[in-house]
Amino acid sequence: MPDYSQAKPTMAYAPLRLEDYDISPTHGFLPSEPPLRRLPDPYYAPWEDVMDRFNQYLLAHHIRRLVRKMPVLGTDKLATQAEYRRAFSILSFMAHAFVWGRNGAISEPAAEFLPASISVPWVAVAEFLQLNPVICCAAVCHWNWQVLDEEAADPMDIDNLGTIHTFSGSLDESWFYLVTTAIEAKCARGLNAILAATVGAEQDDIQQVTLALHQIAYSLGEANEILERMYERCDPYVFYWKI
């Protein structure tokens, strides 16, 4: 009987590419380029005009009135993935602000229905991005950051990042989002190392596997260091009771 114990698989191994799964080799689950800060087509000005003074409108209890006045805009003028992501993020902010944003009456309950001006395009954009129409990590962290100094030694360092939008306008809320954003960026090294480890294992390259595992461990260590900084600028009381 033939001895198959030392036999190698005959199927050719095709190395995986992060890009094939919409993952950036340099930024991990973040987009490789900073998210759009405004939709370029003036057709979407009604959305962007609200977002220009979003915090002020929310503080003054004007959000519901403004959202009800907005026209029902289509999504056919969104031309790129970045534009769809921007649309999803701002529609998410407006939708949740509408639900919880009091319209001048403290006793007014949370809204149980969204007007068509928000719900129709939000659902369409969510379907395009294969997401549910609800605010999520992608909306507030992955697609809601900006680089403060593009010439910095590490542009994606947490101290060089800012949020584009928040509900409260507070430092605490921004910092909470940015900790997640910075972790995602730092973990790109680990994602690349995982692929390198699989290639090394396929090729029986112990040195490559060992190096990749060290890189994964280093990446996780960086992520933990960033997470431990959460309390620097995000007060638990503010987060749980104000945000």
PDB file of N, CA and C in Angstrom, residues 168 170-177 179 229-243:
ATOM      1  N   SER A 168     -22.229  65.083  20.375  1.00  0.00           N
ATOM      2  CA  SER A 168     -22.167  66.029  21.489  1.00  0.00           C
ATOM      3  C   SER A 168     -21.223  67.197  21.265  1.00  0.00           C
ATOM      4  N   SER A 170     -18.224  66.992  22.041  1.00  0.00           N
ATOM      5  CA  SER A 170     -17.323  66.912  23.189  1.00  0.00           C
ATOM      6  C   SER A 170     -16.014  66.214  22.837  1.00  0.00           C
ATOM      7  N   LEU A 171     -14.976  66.566  23.584  1.00  0.00           N
ATOM      8  CA  LEU A 171     -13.679  65.909  23.453  1.00  0.00           C
ATOM      9  C   LEU A 171     -13.799  64.435  23.811  1.00  0.00           C
ATOM     10  N   ASP A 172     -14.619  64.126  24.801  1.00  0.00           N
ATOM     11  CA  ASP A 172     -14.752  62.746  25.264  1.00  0.00           C
ATOM     12  C   ASP A 172     -15.297  61.839  24.159  1.00  0.00           C
ATOM     13  N   GLU A 173     -16.308  62.304  23.443  1.00  0.00           N
ATOM     14  CA  GLU A 173     -16.879  61.490  22.368  1.00  0.00           C
ATOM     15  C   GLU A 173     -15.884  61.327  21.222  1.00  0.00           C
ATOM     16  N   SER A 174     -15.216  62.413  20.853  1.00  0.00           N
ATOM     17  CA  SER A 174     -14.205  62.331  19.794  1.00  0.00           C
ATOM     18  C   SER A 174     -13.121  61.322  20.152  1.00  0.00           C
ATOM     19  N   TRP A 175     -12.641  61.403  21.376  1.00  0.00           N
ATOM     20  CA  TRP A 175     -11.553  60.519  21.804  1.00  0.00           C
ATOM     21  C   TRP A 175     -11.989  59.056  21.789  1.00  0.00           C
ATOM     22  N   PHE A 176     -13.241  58.809  22.192  1.00  0.00           N
ATOM     23  CA  PHE A 176     -13.747  57.445  22.178  1.00  0.00           C
ATOM     24  C   PHE A 176     -13.703  56.866  20.764  1.00  0.00           C
ATOM     25  N   TYR A 177     -14.118  57.639  19.781  1.00  0.00           N
ATOM     26  CA  TYR A 177     -14.070  57.174  18.391  1.00  0.00           C
ATOM     27  C   TYR A 177     -12.628  57.024  17.913  1.00  0.00           C
ATOM     28  N   VAL A 179      -9.821  56.449  19.485  1.00  0.00           N
ATOM     29  CA  VAL A 179      -9.087  55.294  20.012  1.00  0.00           C
ATOM     30  C   VAL A 179      -9.326  54.092  19.114  1.00  0.00           C
ATOM     31  N   ARG A 229      -5.119  54.149  26.679  1.00  0.00           N
ATOM     32  CA  ARG A 229      -5.165  55.616  26.725  1.00  0.00           C
ATOM     33  C   ARG A 229      -6.599  56.154  26.714  1.00  0.00           C
ATOM     34  N   MET A 230      -7.584  55.266  26.681  1.00  0.00           N
ATOM     35  CA  MET A 230      -8.979  55.698  26.605  1.00  0.00           C
ATOM     36  C   MET A 230      -9.326  56.696  27.711  1.00  0.00           C
ATOM     37  N   TYR A 231      -8.850  56.433  28.924  1.00  0.00           N
ATOM     38  CA  TYR A 231      -9.225  57.273  30.066  1.00  0.00           C
ATOM     39  C   TYR A 231      -8.552  58.643  30.048  1.00  0.00           C
ATOM     40  N   GLU A 232      -7.554  58.831  29.177  1.00  0.00           N
ATOM     41  CA  GLU A 232      -6.876  60.126  29.123  1.00  0.00           C
ATOM     42  C   GLU A 232      -7.856  61.262  28.816  1.00  0.00           C
ATOM     43  N   ARG A 233      -8.757  61.031  27.859  1.00  0.00           N
ATOM     44  CA  ARG A 233      -9.621  62.122  27.393  1.00  0.00           C
ATOM     45  C   ARG A 233     -11.079  61.696  27.235  1.00  0.00           C
ATOM     46  N   CYS A 234     -11.412  60.531  27.746  1.00  0.00           N
ATOM     47  CA  CYS A 234     -12.802  60.100  27.722  1.00  0.00           C
ATOM     48  C   CYS A 234     -13.209  59.714  29.140  1.00  0.00           C
ATOM     49  N   ASP A 235     -13.896  60.628  29.801  1.00  0.00           N
ATOM     50  CA  ASP A 235     -14.323  60.391  31.174  1.00  0.00           C
ATOM     51  C   ASP A 235     -15.516  59.439  31.189  1.00  0.00           C
ATOM     52  N   PRO A 236     -15.448  58.371  31.989  1.00  0.00           N
ATOM     53  CA  PRO A 236     -16.569  57.406  32.024  1.00  0.00           C
ATOM     54  C   PRO A 236     -17.905  58.055  32.356  1.00  0.00           C
ATOM     55  N   TYR A 237     -17.903  59.028  33.267  1.00  0.00           N
ATOM     56  CA  TYR A 237     -19.157  59.681  33.633  1.00  0.00           C
ATOM     57  C   TYR A 237     -19.754  60.417  32.433  1.00  0.00           C
ATOM     58  N   VAL A 238     -18.905  61.152  31.731  1.00  0.00           N
ATOM     59  CA  VAL A 238     -19.380  61.887  30.558  1.00  0.00           C
ATOM     60  C   VAL A 238     -19.884  60.917  29.505  1.00  0.00           C
ATOM     61  N   PHE A 239     -19.153  59.832  29.290  1.00  0.00           N
ATOM     62  CA  PHE A 239     -19.532  58.888  28.239  1.00  0.00           C
ATOM     63  C   PHE A 239     -20.882  58.250  28.533  1.00  0.00           C
ATOM     64  N   TYR A 240     -21.059  57.754  29.745  1.00  0.00           N
ATOM     65  CA  TYR A 240     -22.278  57.003  30.057  1.00  0.00           C
ATOM     66  C   TYR A 240     -23.499  57.881  30.317  1.00  0.00           C
ATOM     67  N   TRP A 241     -23.285  59.102  30.842  1.00  0.00           N
ATOM     68  CA  TRP A 241     -24.417  59.925  31.233  1.00  0.00           C
ATOM     69  C   TRP A 241     -24.674  61.125  30.330  1.00  0.00           C
ATOM     70  N   LYS A 242     -23.679  61.513  29.550  1.00  0.00           N
ATOM     71  CA  LYS A 242     -23.854  62.685  28.704  1.00  0.00           C
ATOM     72  C   LYS A 242     -23.897  62.351  27.221  1.00  0.00           C
ATOM     73  N   ILE A 243     -23.121  61.349  26.819  1.00  0.00           N
ATOM     74  CA  ILE A 243     -23.054  60.984  25.408  1.00  0.00           C
ATOM     75  C   ILE A 243     -24.101  59.940  25.062  1.00  0.00           C
TER      76      ILE A 243
END
